[in-house]
Amino acid sequence: MAILPTHHNRNFHPIPVHRSGLRLREKYVLLLIFIAFLLLCFGAFFFVPDLRDRTYLEDAYKRFVGARGDILPIKAPKTPIVKQVAANPQVADATESPKLKSEIHGEGAFDTPVKKIPNVALNHKELIEMIKKEKEKFIQEKKSQEHAEKQAKIEKLVNSSKVDETGAKGITGGEPLDEITKERRNFVKRMMQHAWTGYVNHAWGSNELRPISKSGHSASIFGASSSGATIVDALDTLYIMDMKEEFERARKWVAMSLSFNHASDVSVFETTIRFLGGLLSAYAFSGEEVFKVKAKEVGDKLLPAFNSPTGIPWAMVNFASGSGHNWGWASGGCSILAEFGTMHLEFVYLSKITGDPIYAKKVNRVREVLDQIDKPNGLYPNYLNPRSGVWGSQHVSLGALGDSFYEYLIKSWVMSGQTDNVARRMYDKAVEAIERMLVKRSSPSNLTYIAEYKFGRLEHKMDHLACFTAGMFALGAKGSRNEKHFINLGGEIANTCHESYRKTATGIGPEAFRFEGPHEAVGLRGNERYYILRPEVIEAYFYMWRYTHDPKYREWAWEAAQNIEKYCRVGVGYCGIRDVAITAVSHDDVQQSFFLAETLKYLYLIFSEDSLIPLDHWVFNTEAHPLPIIGKMQSR
């Protein structure tokens, strides 16, 4: 308040003036507003913490009941929390607190009354802590439930055997009629039992067995992991030989332990013919879902190998990263004909049983590239660059590096029910070029052999691997321009391969044999006289027996079986010998998985009736895993 200046008049009284300009009534109004504000703040001091806890409580409950991300309402069915609240003397009585009931469960959440706990103050923090614990318990129980369901699924696969219930044609039986053949078949079965038992007892789960060291073995083609290659490779042989208990043990291992999740580089070719082929054959025989599931797993792991500019797959693929690359020694980073050309049967059949066309699409693309590219002299060189689609070095062989590509052309036609006309045309043209350029006869014995073509000249050498062509020519005779001619050609090749066995001290043929000067069908170099339990000569005998029933093929097979037993059986299994030309043999201490998959299987089938794996219902992949001919497949 201020006093205005006065006039110079003694009788003048000053008048007070208010600077705010407010009257007394207005001051009272402001005072009341201020008091109301204080009361509001004072009230909030008591009520806001309760509101805060309610918000947190609702959120905690939502997260509790919706621990797996499900959107659930607050109004939920009765939960174990209420019982914990009622039983805990440190928390409030849920029955006497409708507010708490509503916060946690919503209206009508309780169906039965909960025992009253009088005179206990409500403790939200402890209740919230219990909710958190219950949520953790819920999550843990959910994980345990998922784990249990997964285990139950595996157990179902393991225990739901369908062995001998599928009705697939010609996969058991074949008992020979005469006693001599029956005893020879039993002899081969005992060889299989010895090889398998040694593996089971000393290398179970490993890729292969070292019979002398009595330990596991793994080649670089399998990567860094123990993947049970022998188990998968032997499945169908066990089945064919009616070794039911052994097959069942192998099946359970596949269901429980076979994995393709290891982070290592594996051979695309070897994985296809051994693992994928073995699983597909086991599925075709038994109808067991586990084999189809595992086959699809490995098929999916192999698909990234086809990610090249041309679609020609890389030789190696890493199962973890999916990256692919080729062997460093393979003609400047090329892919190898026998490897990328030997996937058609397996991938087409995988598409057939899964209903997914991606697998067949990949191998059909490979077929398209090879069909369209120019072939020098009508021949297919062993190397092809997957980036440019250009051939590498001009080396042609029906042995190592080239062999099974030609085999798969005719077998694709057979497996299709003789409808794959592209495969048939490519095969017929290739065989025409092979006969014109590579098929030769030696002097003086007039032995028929298939030479190799290197850089414009012939090398008169034939690999043990190339002996498969005897069976290939016999198989392709039907539907050819001259059926009798190709049956005879197959017989001539089989005879030459038998000569390579007959001319060694052990009666077992070398890795490669030459025709030079006076030497015919003889391994001349040290590294050519190796034998690593290979099946191709036995395979030739099998096909020629089936197509001609000439008894000499059974006799030749029996000679081979006895010599393998004599010189290759050692320790707890069988292994290769370093020099077939001497009887004081030196062993390599490796029992190859293909010995059980191929060599012993072909021997057993030679001494069985044709009703066991009839060739009008089954076609063998290059690892001797039978796959059904399309149109004659059993429904699953």
XYZ file of C-alpha atoms in Angstrom:
636
model
C 0.000 0.000 0.000
C 1.330 3.527 -0.892
C 0.382 7.036 0.286
C -0.252 9.602 -2.407
C 1.563 12.969 -1.966
C -0.496 15.523 -0.020
C -1.394 19.137 -0.914
C -0.101 21.891 1.226
C -3.292 21.844 3.288
C -3.226 20.999 6.977
C -6.866 19.659 6.939
C -6.205 17.000 4.069
C -6.334 13.250 5.073
C -4.482 10.639 2.882
C -6.510 7.819 1.096
C -4.961 4.243 0.990
C -4.568 2.587 -2.509
C -3.975 -1.234 -3.295
C -1.486 -1.959 -6.157
C -3.091 -5.399 -6.916
C -6.384 -3.915 -7.718
C -8.176 -6.904 -6.021
C -11.025 -6.546 -3.626
C -11.345 -8.422 -0.393
C -13.880 -10.946 -1.847
C -11.487 -11.868 -4.643
C -8.728 -12.482 -2.161
C -10.938 -14.980 -0.351
C -11.599 -16.829 -3.630
C -7.902 -17.111 -4.357
C -7.268 -18.346 -0.854
C -9.897 -21.066 -1.256
C -8.377 -22.173 -4.562
C -4.956 -22.375 -2.965
C -6.317 -24.449 -0.082
C -8.080 -26.803 -2.498
C -4.827 -27.258 -4.401
C -3.030 -28.132 -1.176
C -5.726 -30.652 -0.321
C -5.437 -32.212 -3.767
C -1.699 -32.580 -3.448
C -2.085 -33.971 0.039
C -4.617 -36.528 -1.198
C -2.466 -37.554 -4.136
C 0.330 -38.313 -1.720
C -1.783 -41.223 -0.421
C -3.479 -42.417 -3.592
C -0.875 -42.167 -6.369
C 1.414 -44.962 -5.026
C -1.588 -47.288 -5.045
C -2.365 -46.324 -8.634
C 1.253 -46.842 -9.565
C 1.321 -50.324 -8.053
C -1.920 -51.211 -9.785
C -0.466 -50.294 -13.185
C 2.651 -52.355 -12.549
C 0.591 -55.199 -11.168
C -1.642 -55.343 -14.233
C 1.371 -55.232 -16.519
C 3.132 -57.967 -14.555
C 0.056 -60.145 -14.682
C -0.342 -59.639 -18.413
C 3.255 -60.644 -18.918
C 2.789 -63.601 -16.587
C -0.224 -65.122 -18.293
C 1.086 -64.172 -21.711
C 4.649 -65.347 -21.219
C 4.850 -66.759 -24.760
C 3.593 -63.582 -26.351
C -0.102 -64.517 -26.398
C -2.551 -61.612 -26.027
C -4.657 -62.540 -23.038
C -7.220 -60.453 -21.120
C -6.790 -59.468 -17.522
C -9.888 -61.483 -16.732
C -8.216 -64.866 -16.464
C -9.125 -68.226 -14.968
C -8.155 -69.166 -11.490
C -4.367 -69.377 -11.048
C -1.996 -70.800 -8.443
C -1.138 -67.251 -7.299
C -4.393 -66.940 -5.334
C -3.634 -70.088 -3.428
C -0.172 -68.755 -2.616
C -1.668 -65.474 -1.403
C -4.167 -67.281 0.786
C -1.545 -69.570 2.247
C 1.019 -66.884 2.956
C 0.526 -65.069 6.290
C 2.688 -62.201 5.056
C 0.257 -60.981 2.414
C -3.285 -59.692 2.410
C -6.421 -61.790 2.323
C -7.405 -61.995 -1.324
C -10.991 -62.892 -0.434
C -11.513 -59.770 1.647
C -9.918 -57.497 -0.957
C -12.204 -57.218 -3.994
C -9.917 -54.544 -5.337
C -6.941 -56.896 -5.277
C -9.028 -59.672 -6.835
C -10.043 -57.342 -9.614
C -6.481 -56.151 -10.173
C -5.081 -59.640 -10.509
C -7.851 -61.712 -12.009
C -10.732 -59.535 -13.112
C -14.320 -59.827 -11.990
C -15.621 -63.291 -11.191
C -12.186 -64.852 -11.133
C -12.725 -66.898 -8.004
C -15.015 -69.863 -8.112
C -14.516 -70.886 -4.494
C -13.851 -68.813 -1.361
C -10.360 -68.621 -0.002
C -9.682 -68.929 3.685
C -9.596 -65.562 5.398
C -6.386 -64.368 6.987
C -7.438 -61.501 9.269
C -5.499 -58.452 10.304
C -2.790 -58.690 7.668
C -1.805 -55.583 5.760
C -1.739 -55.734 1.938
C 1.859 -56.039 0.641
C 1.948 -55.382 -3.096
C 5.692 -55.758 -3.444
C 5.688 -59.297 -2.124
C 2.753 -60.185 -4.331
C 4.497 -58.744 -7.380
C 7.596 -60.747 -6.496
C 5.489 -63.884 -6.360
C 4.048 -63.071 -9.769
C 7.544 -62.717 -11.170
C 8.545 -66.070 -9.725
C 5.395 -67.658 -11.063
C 6.139 -66.215 -14.490
C 9.638 -67.688 -14.431
C 8.199 -71.004 -13.340
C 5.657 -70.842 -16.157
C 8.368 -70.188 -18.759
C 10.506 -73.021 -17.416
C 7.574 -75.412 -17.448
C 6.806 -74.376 -21.036
C 10.371 -75.078 -22.090
C 10.269 -78.426 -20.339
C 7.012 -79.224 -22.084
C 8.467 -78.347 -25.484
C 11.534 -80.465 -24.759
C 9.329 -83.360 -23.690
C 7.256 -83.035 -26.861
C 10.418 -83.044 -28.965
C 11.719 -86.114 -27.165
C 8.347 -87.791 -27.536
C 8.463 -87.140 -31.271
C 11.925 -88.670 -31.489
C 10.811 -91.628 -29.387
C 7.861 -92.103 -31.696
C 10.192 -92.190 -34.674
C 12.471 -94.589 -32.846
C 9.831 -96.981 -31.597
C 7.312 -97.017 -34.450
C 9.062 -99.621 -36.596
C 7.389 -100.638 -39.823
C 9.989 -103.206 -40.811
C 8.510 -105.948 -43.017
C 5.105 -104.240 -43.001
C 5.419 -102.076 -46.106
C 4.874 -104.652 -48.798
C 7.670 -103.202 -50.937
C 8.437 -105.741 -53.637
C 11.538 -107.921 -53.517
C 13.443 -106.538 -50.534
C 13.735 -109.770 -48.544
C 13.972 -113.444 -49.359
C 15.694 -114.705 -52.486
C 16.776 -117.953 -50.855
C 18.667 -119.989 -53.493
C 17.393 -123.433 -54.372
C 20.648 -125.406 -54.464
C 22.721 -126.084 -51.369
C 26.058 -124.899 -52.777
C 24.715 -121.464 -53.688
C 22.903 -121.279 -50.351
C 26.121 -121.955 -48.450
C 27.972 -119.340 -50.496
C 25.278 -116.795 -49.710
C 25.538 -117.626 -46.015
C 29.316 -117.250 -46.271
C 28.881 -113.700 -47.563
C 26.372 -112.950 -44.799
C 28.926 -114.074 -42.205
C 31.421 -111.670 -43.792
C 28.880 -108.888 -43.337
C 28.261 -109.879 -39.723
C 31.992 -109.787 -39.002
C 32.468 -106.387 -40.647
C 29.411 -104.923 -38.906
C 30.210 -106.363 -35.454
C 33.734 -104.980 -35.572
C 32.381 -101.553 -36.432
C 29.719 -101.688 -33.706
C 32.156 -102.787 -31.001
C 35.069 -100.505 -31.831
C 33.908 -97.537 -33.940
C 30.189 -97.025 -33.320
C 29.156 -93.541 -34.465
C 32.446 -92.956 -36.283
C 32.454 -92.800 -40.043
C 34.509 -95.936 -40.576
C 36.443 -98.625 -38.710
C 40.168 -99.224 -38.372
C 40.130 -103.022 -37.968
C 43.744 -103.381 -36.853
C 43.829 -100.360 -34.533
C 40.291 -101.180 -33.333
C 39.276 -97.543 -33.493
C 37.290 -95.085 -35.565
C 38.418 -93.523 -38.835
C 37.261 -90.587 -40.917
C 38.398 -89.405 -44.325
C 38.373 -85.739 -45.320
C 35.339 -86.292 -47.553
C 33.173 -86.569 -44.424
C 34.316 -83.309 -42.859
C 35.486 -82.937 -39.285
C 32.526 -84.652 -37.642
C 31.763 -88.277 -36.830
C 28.587 -88.821 -38.834
C 28.189 -92.580 -38.764
C 28.821 -93.080 -42.485
C 29.097 -96.855 -42.095
C 25.751 -96.997 -40.265
C 23.884 -95.112 -42.987
C 25.725 -96.877 -45.810
C 24.981 -100.330 -44.380
C 21.264 -99.855 -43.625
C 19.855 -101.449 -46.755
C 22.435 -104.261 -46.777
C 21.373 -105.177 -43.243
C 17.762 -105.139 -44.370
C 18.361 -107.244 -47.489
C 20.340 -109.826 -45.478
C 17.499 -110.047 -42.962
C 19.703 -108.830 -40.106
C 16.718 -107.343 -38.297
C 18.255 -106.620 -34.902
C 21.245 -104.929 -36.490
C 18.993 -102.867 -38.738
C 16.879 -101.818 -35.760
C 19.937 -100.653 -33.835
C 21.108 -98.670 -36.852
C 17.645 -97.155 -37.276
C 17.545 -95.966 -33.680
C 20.977 -94.371 -34.034
C 19.805 -92.502 -37.133
C 16.722 -91.262 -35.266
C 18.564 -90.198 -32.111
C 22.076 -89.228 -33.200
C 22.427 -88.533 -36.929
C 22.945 -84.794 -37.371
C 23.962 -82.539 -40.240
C 24.516 -79.412 -38.140
C 28.292 -79.649 -37.872
C 30.303 -76.705 -39.162
C 32.667 -78.379 -41.596
C 33.213 -78.841 -45.324
C 31.955 -82.124 -46.766
C 32.050 -83.694 -50.208
C 28.746 -83.004 -51.966
C 29.151 -86.130 -54.103
C 30.023 -88.537 -51.294
C 27.334 -87.124 -49.013
C 24.775 -87.550 -51.785
C 25.574 -91.128 -52.740
C 26.285 -92.458 -49.233
C 24.098 -90.498 -46.812
C 21.233 -89.294 -48.983
C 21.223 -92.497 -51.027
C 21.412 -94.692 -47.941
C 18.577 -92.873 -46.170
C 16.348 -92.896 -49.253
C 16.881 -96.600 -49.801
C 16.127 -97.349 -46.142
C 12.930 -95.307 -46.456
C 11.927 -97.099 -49.658
C 12.465 -100.453 -47.937
C 10.924 -99.832 -44.520
C 8.563 -96.884 -44.906
C 10.082 -95.406 -41.737
C 9.326 -91.689 -41.542
C 12.601 -90.988 -39.753
C 14.564 -91.883 -42.885
C 12.561 -89.435 -45.008
C 12.959 -86.706 -42.383
C 16.724 -87.204 -42.250
C 16.969 -87.438 -46.036
C 15.227 -84.086 -46.366
C 17.570 -82.592 -43.770
C 20.690 -83.597 -45.667
C 19.093 -82.647 -48.991
C 18.435 -79.150 -47.675
C 22.009 -78.912 -46.412
C 23.297 -79.790 -49.890
C 21.167 -77.265 -51.797
C 23.558 -74.284 -51.288
C 26.201 -76.210 -53.250
C 24.193 -75.411 -56.391
C 24.558 -71.648 -55.864
C 27.006 -71.091 -58.704
C 26.555 -68.846 -61.764
C 25.766 -71.860 -63.958
C 23.949 -74.035 -61.436
C 26.743 -76.613 -61.586
C 27.337 -77.532 -57.926
C 30.579 -77.003 -56.053
C 32.530 -80.063 -54.935
C 32.481 -79.086 -51.248
C 29.879 -77.350 -49.106
C 30.003 -76.114 -45.533
C 26.943 -77.338 -43.653
C 26.971 -74.352 -41.283
C 27.570 -71.427 -43.642
C 26.335 -72.920 -46.912
C 29.462 -71.707 -48.693
C 30.829 -73.881 -51.473
C 34.173 -74.322 -53.188
C 36.037 -76.760 -55.411
C 39.103 -78.875 -54.906
C 42.243 -76.832 -55.412
C 43.796 -79.486 -57.645
C 40.797 -79.791 -59.986
C 41.975 -78.047 -63.165
C 41.920 -74.463 -61.985
C 38.913 -74.613 -59.672
C 36.628 -76.735 -61.872
C 33.854 -79.055 -60.769
C 34.293 -82.759 -61.540
C 31.990 -84.556 -64.000
C 31.555 -87.715 -61.926
C 30.648 -85.620 -58.887
C 28.179 -83.044 -60.197
C 26.752 -85.564 -62.672
C 25.946 -88.179 -60.032
C 23.092 -86.625 -58.062
C 20.099 -87.073 -60.344
C 18.622 -90.285 -58.941
C 18.750 -89.190 -55.324
C 17.425 -85.673 -55.818
C 14.591 -86.720 -58.130
C 13.448 -89.406 -55.694
C 13.696 -86.939 -52.785
C 11.373 -84.569 -54.647
C 9.037 -87.480 -55.301
C 8.616 -88.498 -51.660
C 8.584 -84.982 -50.170
C 6.464 -83.296 -52.832
C 9.028 -80.486 -53.042
C 10.228 -79.941 -56.643
C 13.311 -77.909 -55.644
C 15.619 -80.935 -55.524
C 14.666 -82.233 -58.964
C 14.865 -78.679 -60.310
C 18.493 -78.376 -59.235
C 19.682 -81.561 -60.939
C 17.581 -80.913 -64.023
C 19.437 -77.628 -64.391
C 22.733 -79.543 -64.364
C 21.308 -81.806 -67.055
C 20.332 -78.789 -69.188
C 23.823 -77.283 -69.018
C 25.480 -80.550 -70.030
C 22.995 -81.192 -72.806
C 23.465 -77.747 -74.371
C 27.232 -77.395 -74.098
C 29.478 -78.490 -76.966
C 31.153 -81.870 -76.438
C 34.598 -82.372 -78.039
C 34.348 -85.486 -80.261
C 31.003 -86.168 -78.582
C 32.821 -86.861 -75.302
C 32.414 -85.244 -71.879
C 35.683 -83.989 -70.357
C 36.158 -84.568 -66.634
C 36.296 -80.885 -65.615
C 33.801 -78.035 -66.007
C 34.129 -74.512 -64.645
C 30.963 -73.723 -62.624
C 31.408 -69.976 -63.133
C 31.885 -69.825 -66.884
C 30.388 -73.130 -68.003
C 33.560 -73.870 -69.988
C 35.315 -77.246 -69.997
C 38.633 -77.510 -68.191
C 41.509 -79.723 -69.305
C 40.661 -82.181 -72.083
C 40.758 -85.382 -70.071
C 38.055 -88.004 -70.656
C 37.719 -91.112 -68.512
C 35.124 -93.714 -67.642
C 37.194 -94.438 -64.572
C 38.064 -91.914 -61.875
C 36.594 -88.398 -62.343
C 34.078 -89.368 -65.044
C 32.602 -92.804 -64.352
C 29.223 -92.470 -62.636
C 27.989 -89.569 -64.780
C 27.397 -92.003 -67.658
C 25.903 -94.555 -65.297
C 23.323 -92.013 -64.095
C 22.200 -91.145 -67.611
C 20.934 -94.652 -68.292
C 19.743 -95.187 -64.725
C 17.711 -91.964 -64.835
C 15.929 -93.367 -67.855
C 15.327 -96.660 -66.044
C 14.132 -95.016 -62.834
C 11.694 -92.806 -64.753
C 9.928 -95.898 -66.054
C 11.697 -95.358 -69.393
C 10.069 -91.953 -69.899
C 13.126 -89.695 -69.410
C 13.895 -89.408 -73.107
C 16.482 -86.650 -72.634
C 18.586 -88.946 -70.449
C 18.228 -91.787 -72.951
C 19.271 -89.589 -75.864
C 22.293 -88.221 -74.003
C 23.312 -91.727 -72.971
C 23.032 -93.178 -76.485
C 25.099 -90.343 -77.973
C 27.738 -90.664 -75.257
C 28.012 -94.443 -75.756
C 28.358 -93.938 -79.510
C 31.314 -91.589 -78.918
C 32.820 -93.947 -76.327
C 32.700 -96.891 -78.696
C 34.190 -94.818 -81.500
C 36.974 -93.188 -79.467
C 37.751 -95.238 -76.344
C 36.750 -98.905 -76.673
C 39.854 -100.872 -77.687
C 41.049 -104.472 -77.873
C 44.423 -105.695 -76.722
C 46.895 -107.944 -78.449
C 47.443 -110.851 -78.382
C 44.572 -111.819 -76.051
C 41.973 -109.577 -77.688
C 40.764 -108.243 -74.343
C 38.193 -105.441 -74.609
C 38.965 -102.382 -72.469
C 38.096 -98.698 -72.272
C 41.083 -96.382 -72.643
C 41.390 -92.799 -71.417
C 41.673 -89.736 -73.625
C 44.230 -87.138 -72.512
C 45.166 -83.997 -74.402
C 44.543 -85.423 -77.860
C 45.965 -88.912 -77.327
C 44.885 -92.225 -75.811
C 46.296 -93.660 -72.615
C 45.818 -97.431 -72.639
C 44.906 -97.712 -68.993
C 41.647 -98.815 -67.400
C 40.659 -98.175 -63.793
C 39.063 -100.745 -61.518
C 36.315 -98.104 -61.240
C 35.635 -98.396 -64.989
C 34.627 -102.052 -64.637
C 31.143 -100.803 -63.728
C 30.640 -100.204 -67.470
C 30.007 -103.925 -67.991
C 26.833 -103.571 -65.940
C 26.017 -100.217 -67.517
C 26.130 -101.640 -71.070
C 23.980 -104.605 -70.016
C 21.472 -102.343 -68.272
C 21.281 -100.037 -71.286
C 20.931 -102.861 -73.815
C 17.159 -102.788 -73.562
C 15.911 -99.891 -75.661
C 19.216 -99.560 -77.542
C 19.791 -99.896 -81.277
C 21.215 -103.409 -80.772
C 20.380 -105.176 -77.508
C 22.525 -108.258 -78.146
C 25.556 -106.156 -79.063
C 25.561 -104.313 -75.731
C 24.983 -107.478 -73.687
C 28.039 -108.936 -75.431
C 30.040 -105.735 -74.907
C 29.215 -105.895 -71.197
C 30.381 -109.503 -71.106
C 33.672 -108.606 -72.798
C 34.381 -105.851 -70.281
C 33.513 -108.194 -67.377
C 35.930 -110.769 -68.763
C 38.761 -108.227 -68.988
C 38.152 -107.155 -65.390
C 38.214 -110.814 -64.306
C 41.574 -111.144 -66.052
C 42.907 -108.259 -63.961
C 41.983 -110.345 -60.875
C 43.243 -113.665 -62.227
C 46.685 -112.288 -63.053
C 47.587 -111.166 -59.513
C 49.156 -113.269 -56.775
C 46.219 -112.598 -54.435
C 43.471 -113.134 -57.016
C 42.279 -109.583 -56.305
C 42.430 -106.910 -59.001
C 44.469 -103.691 -58.841
C 43.271 -100.097 -58.684
C 44.267 -99.646 -62.349
C 45.646 -101.913 -65.043
C 47.390 -101.231 -68.331
C 47.733 -102.596 -71.834
C 51.310 -101.850 -72.866
C 53.458 -104.119 -75.012
C 53.239 -107.660 -73.671
C 51.345 -106.536 -70.588
C 47.579 -106.953 -70.627
C 45.288 -106.090 -67.706
C 48.216 -105.714 -65.300
C 48.952 -103.032 -62.750
C 52.444 -101.883 -63.711
C 53.038 -99.024 -61.268
C 53.206 -99.317 -57.513
C 50.261 -97.046 -56.803
C 48.155 -98.974 -59.324
C 48.426 -102.281 -57.426
C 46.380 -101.053 -54.464
C 43.009 -102.593 -53.547
C 40.718 -100.721 -51.161
C 37.766 -103.179 -51.024
C 36.263 -101.757 -54.216
C 33.010 -103.257 -55.607
C 33.032 -102.489 -59.348
C 34.226 -105.869 -60.612
C 31.733 -107.674 -58.358
C 29.088 -105.237 -59.622
C 29.921 -106.250 -63.216
C 29.461 -109.925 -62.295
C 26.105 -109.156 -60.658
C 24.604 -107.478 -63.720
C 25.968 -110.054 -66.124
C 24.566 -112.846 -63.954
C 21.141 -111.204 -63.880
C 21.036 -110.655 -67.663
C 22.633 -113.899 -68.845
C 22.559 -116.396 -65.915
C 25.859 -117.712 -67.145
C 27.210 -119.723 -64.150
C 30.747 -118.437 -64.692
C 29.760 -115.117 -63.104
C 28.787 -116.857 -59.884
C 32.071 -118.778 -59.958
C 34.085 -115.603 -60.502
C 32.211 -113.919 -57.651
C 32.916 -116.861 -55.354
C 36.638 -116.694 -56.174
C 36.660 -112.996 -55.304
C 34.783 -113.555 -52.033
C 37.243 -116.234 -50.900
C 40.285 -114.113 -51.767
C 38.897 -111.048 -49.985
C 38.266 -113.232 -46.935
C 41.790 -114.646 -47.120
C 43.786 -111.467 -47.696
C 41.638 -108.576 -46.469
C 40.142 -109.950 -43.253
C 42.246 -108.799 -40.333
C 41.657 -107.845 -36.725
C 37.979 -107.047 -36.242
C 37.041 -106.355 -39.853
C 38.353 -106.049 -43.397
C 40.766 -103.562 -44.898
C 42.571 -102.766 -48.113
C 45.918 -104.169 -49.235
C 48.694 -102.066 -50.688
C 49.992 -104.514 -53.303
C 47.797 -107.216 -54.834
C 50.800 -108.669 -56.675
C 52.318 -110.250 -53.564
C 50.833 -112.651 -51.035
C 52.738 -111.164 -48.077
C 50.178 -108.383 -48.006
C 50.420 -105.066 -46.199
C 47.109 -103.680 -44.933
C 45.943 -100.064 -44.868
C 43.829 -100.423 -41.683
C 40.644 -98.883 -43.124
C 37.306 -100.660 -43.573
C 35.623 -98.494 -46.185
C 31.905 -97.907 -45.648
C 31.253 -98.880 -49.280
C 32.543 -102.387 -48.539
C 29.346 -103.004 -46.546
C 27.152 -100.934 -48.875
C 28.355 -102.328 -52.203
C 30.898 -105.146 -52.288
C 29.147 -107.447 -49.818
C 25.681 -106.527 -51.090
C 26.498 -107.397 -54.706
C 28.116 -110.672 -53.605
C 25.024 -111.580 -51.585
C 22.679 -110.752 -54.464
C 24.705 -112.826 -56.920
C 24.053 -115.875 -54.715
C 20.369 -115.021 -54.306
C 17.401 -115.586 -56.551
C 16.443 -112.761 -58.922
C 13.302 -112.136 -56.867
C 15.479 -110.303 -54.332
C 15.762 -106.687 -55.600
C 14.316 -107.405 -59.067
C 15.722 -105.028 -61.687
C 12.283 -104.273 -63.100
C 11.313 -102.640 -59.769
C 14.575 -101.220 -58.436
C 17.552 -99.248 -59.723
C 20.839 -98.987 -57.832
C 22.528 -95.667 -57.187
C 26.282 -95.636 -57.627
C 26.727 -96.643 -53.961
C 24.467 -99.702 -54.575
C 21.516 -98.210 -52.699
C 18.332 -99.446 -54.440
C 15.714 -96.830 -55.300
C 12.232 -97.614 -56.643
C 11.426 -97.275 -60.317
C 8.847 -94.489 -60.664
C 5.438 -95.944 -61.368
C 6.282 -99.061 -59.386
C 6.764 -97.274 -56.068
C 4.851 -98.496 -53.050
C 2.418 -95.952 -51.618
C 3.397 -94.568 -48.245
